[in-house]
PDB file of C-alpha atoms in Angstrom:
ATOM      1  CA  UNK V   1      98.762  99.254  96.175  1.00  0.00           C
ATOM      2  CA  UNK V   2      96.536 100.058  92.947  1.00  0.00           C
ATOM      3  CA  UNK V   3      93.655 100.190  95.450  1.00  0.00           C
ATOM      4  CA  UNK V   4      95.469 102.644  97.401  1.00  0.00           C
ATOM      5  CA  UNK V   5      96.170 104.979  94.616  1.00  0.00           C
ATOM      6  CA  UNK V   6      92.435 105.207  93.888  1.00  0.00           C
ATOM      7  CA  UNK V   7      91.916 101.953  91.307  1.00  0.00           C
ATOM      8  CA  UNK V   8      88.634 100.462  90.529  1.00  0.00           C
ATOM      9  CA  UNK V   9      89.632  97.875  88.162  1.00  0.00           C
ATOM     10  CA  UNK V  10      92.454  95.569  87.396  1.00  0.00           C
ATOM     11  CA  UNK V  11      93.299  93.784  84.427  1.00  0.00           C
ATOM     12  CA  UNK V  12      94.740  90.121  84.994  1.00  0.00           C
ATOM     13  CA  UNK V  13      95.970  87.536  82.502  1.00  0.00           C
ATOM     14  CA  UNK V  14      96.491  90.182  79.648  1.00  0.00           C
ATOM     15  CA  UNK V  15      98.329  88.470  76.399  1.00  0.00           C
ATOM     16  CA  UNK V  16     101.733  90.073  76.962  1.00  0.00           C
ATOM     17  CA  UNK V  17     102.148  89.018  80.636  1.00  0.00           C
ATOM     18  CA  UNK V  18     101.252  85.358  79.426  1.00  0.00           C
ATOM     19  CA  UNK V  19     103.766  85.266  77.157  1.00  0.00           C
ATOM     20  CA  UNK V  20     106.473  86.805  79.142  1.00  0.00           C
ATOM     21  CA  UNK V  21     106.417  84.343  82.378  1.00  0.00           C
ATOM     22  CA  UNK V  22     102.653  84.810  83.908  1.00  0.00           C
ATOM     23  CA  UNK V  23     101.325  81.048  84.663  1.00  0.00           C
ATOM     24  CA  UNK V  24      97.297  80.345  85.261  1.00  0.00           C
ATOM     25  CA  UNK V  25      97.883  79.435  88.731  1.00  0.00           C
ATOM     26  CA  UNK V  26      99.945  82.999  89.249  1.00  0.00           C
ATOM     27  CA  UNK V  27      97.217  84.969  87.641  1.00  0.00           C
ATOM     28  CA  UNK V  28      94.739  82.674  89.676  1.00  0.00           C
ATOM     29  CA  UNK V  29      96.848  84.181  93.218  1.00  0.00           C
ATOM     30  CA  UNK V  30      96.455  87.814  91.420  1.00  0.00           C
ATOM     31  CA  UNK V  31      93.066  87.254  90.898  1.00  0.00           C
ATOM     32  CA  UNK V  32      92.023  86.336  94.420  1.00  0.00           C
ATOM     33  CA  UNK V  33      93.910  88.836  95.910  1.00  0.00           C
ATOM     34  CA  UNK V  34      92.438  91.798  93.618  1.00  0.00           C
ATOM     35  CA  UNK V  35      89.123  90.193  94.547  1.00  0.00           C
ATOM     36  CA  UNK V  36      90.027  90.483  98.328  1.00  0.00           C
ATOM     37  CA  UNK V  37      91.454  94.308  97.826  1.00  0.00           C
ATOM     38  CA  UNK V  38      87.475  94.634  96.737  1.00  0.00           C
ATOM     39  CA  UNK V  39      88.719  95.267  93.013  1.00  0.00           C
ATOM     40  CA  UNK V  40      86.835  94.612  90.363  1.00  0.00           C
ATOM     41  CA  UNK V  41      88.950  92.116  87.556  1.00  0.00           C
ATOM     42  CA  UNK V  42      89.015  92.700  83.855  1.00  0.00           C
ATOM     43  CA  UNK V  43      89.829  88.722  83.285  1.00  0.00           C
ATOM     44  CA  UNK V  44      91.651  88.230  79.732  1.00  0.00           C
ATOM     45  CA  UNK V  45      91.772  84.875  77.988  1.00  0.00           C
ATOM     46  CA  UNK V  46      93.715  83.977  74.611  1.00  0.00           C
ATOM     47  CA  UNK V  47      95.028  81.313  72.583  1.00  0.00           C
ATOM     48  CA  UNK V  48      98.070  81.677  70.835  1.00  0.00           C
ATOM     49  CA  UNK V  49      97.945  82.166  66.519  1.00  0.00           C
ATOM     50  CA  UNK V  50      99.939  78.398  66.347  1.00  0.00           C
ATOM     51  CA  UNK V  51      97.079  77.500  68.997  1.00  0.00           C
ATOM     52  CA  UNK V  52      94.647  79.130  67.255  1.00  0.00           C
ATOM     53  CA  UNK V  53      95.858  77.417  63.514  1.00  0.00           C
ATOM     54  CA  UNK V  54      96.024  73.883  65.788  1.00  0.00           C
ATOM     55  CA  UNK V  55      92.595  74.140  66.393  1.00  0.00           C
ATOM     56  CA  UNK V  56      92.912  74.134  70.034  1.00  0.00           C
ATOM     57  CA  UNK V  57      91.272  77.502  71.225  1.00  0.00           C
ATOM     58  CA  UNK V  58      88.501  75.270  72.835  1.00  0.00           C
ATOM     59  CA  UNK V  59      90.919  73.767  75.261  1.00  0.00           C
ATOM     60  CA  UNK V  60      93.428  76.376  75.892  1.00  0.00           C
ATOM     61  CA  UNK V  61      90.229  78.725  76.868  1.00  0.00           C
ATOM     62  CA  UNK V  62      88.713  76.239  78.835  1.00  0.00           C
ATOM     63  CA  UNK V  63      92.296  75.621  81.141  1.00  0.00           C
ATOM     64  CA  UNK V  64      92.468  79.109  81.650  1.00  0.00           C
ATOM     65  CA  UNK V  65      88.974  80.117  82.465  1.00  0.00           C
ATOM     66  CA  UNK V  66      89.160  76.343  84.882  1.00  0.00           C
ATOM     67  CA  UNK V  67      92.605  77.068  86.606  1.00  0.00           C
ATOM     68  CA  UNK V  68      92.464  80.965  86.612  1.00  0.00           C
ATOM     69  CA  UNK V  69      88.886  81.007  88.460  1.00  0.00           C
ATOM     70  CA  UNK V  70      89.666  78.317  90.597  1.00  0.00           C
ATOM     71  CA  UNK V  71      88.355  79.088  94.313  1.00  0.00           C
ATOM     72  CA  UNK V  72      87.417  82.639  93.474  1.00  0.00           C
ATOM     73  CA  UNK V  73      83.478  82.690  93.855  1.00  0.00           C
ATOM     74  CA  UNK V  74      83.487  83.403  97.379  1.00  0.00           C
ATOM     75  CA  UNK V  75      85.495  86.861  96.901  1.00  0.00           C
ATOM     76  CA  UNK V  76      83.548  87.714  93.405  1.00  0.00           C
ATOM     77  CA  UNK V  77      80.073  87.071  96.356  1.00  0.00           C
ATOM     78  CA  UNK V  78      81.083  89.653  98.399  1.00  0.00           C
ATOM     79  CA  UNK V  79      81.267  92.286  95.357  1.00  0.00           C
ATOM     80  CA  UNK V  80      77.946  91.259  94.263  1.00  0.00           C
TER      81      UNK V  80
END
């Protein structure tokens, strides 16, 4: 649909969405099919503040950037 009405980009995994319900492995299906609709992905990452004061930005970034990406270099090739 966004490609349709003329989109370039699409941003996946912003803060808000997170919060609200989005999963990794749902923004991980958004992100592979934005890839496949030849879009190119504005990817956000972010830890929570009581992450962030927990000292666990490391490992929160790391899961998301692991699950998120997961089975998406093949798509991100083509764009190349």
């Amino acid at each position: 649909m966004l490609k349709n009405a003329g989109a370039h980009f699409v941003i996946i995994g912003h803060s808000e969405n997170r919060i609200n319900s989005e999963s990794d492995k749902l923004i991980n299906l958004k992100i592979k099919s934005a890839l496949e609709a030849k879009l190119k992905v504005i990817f956000c990452i972010g830890e929570t503040l009581a992450e962030k004061r927990k000292r666990k930005t490391q490992s929160i970034l790391s899961k998301q950037i692991k699950i998120c990406l997961l089975y998406t270099s093949d798509a991100a090739d083509d764009l190349l």
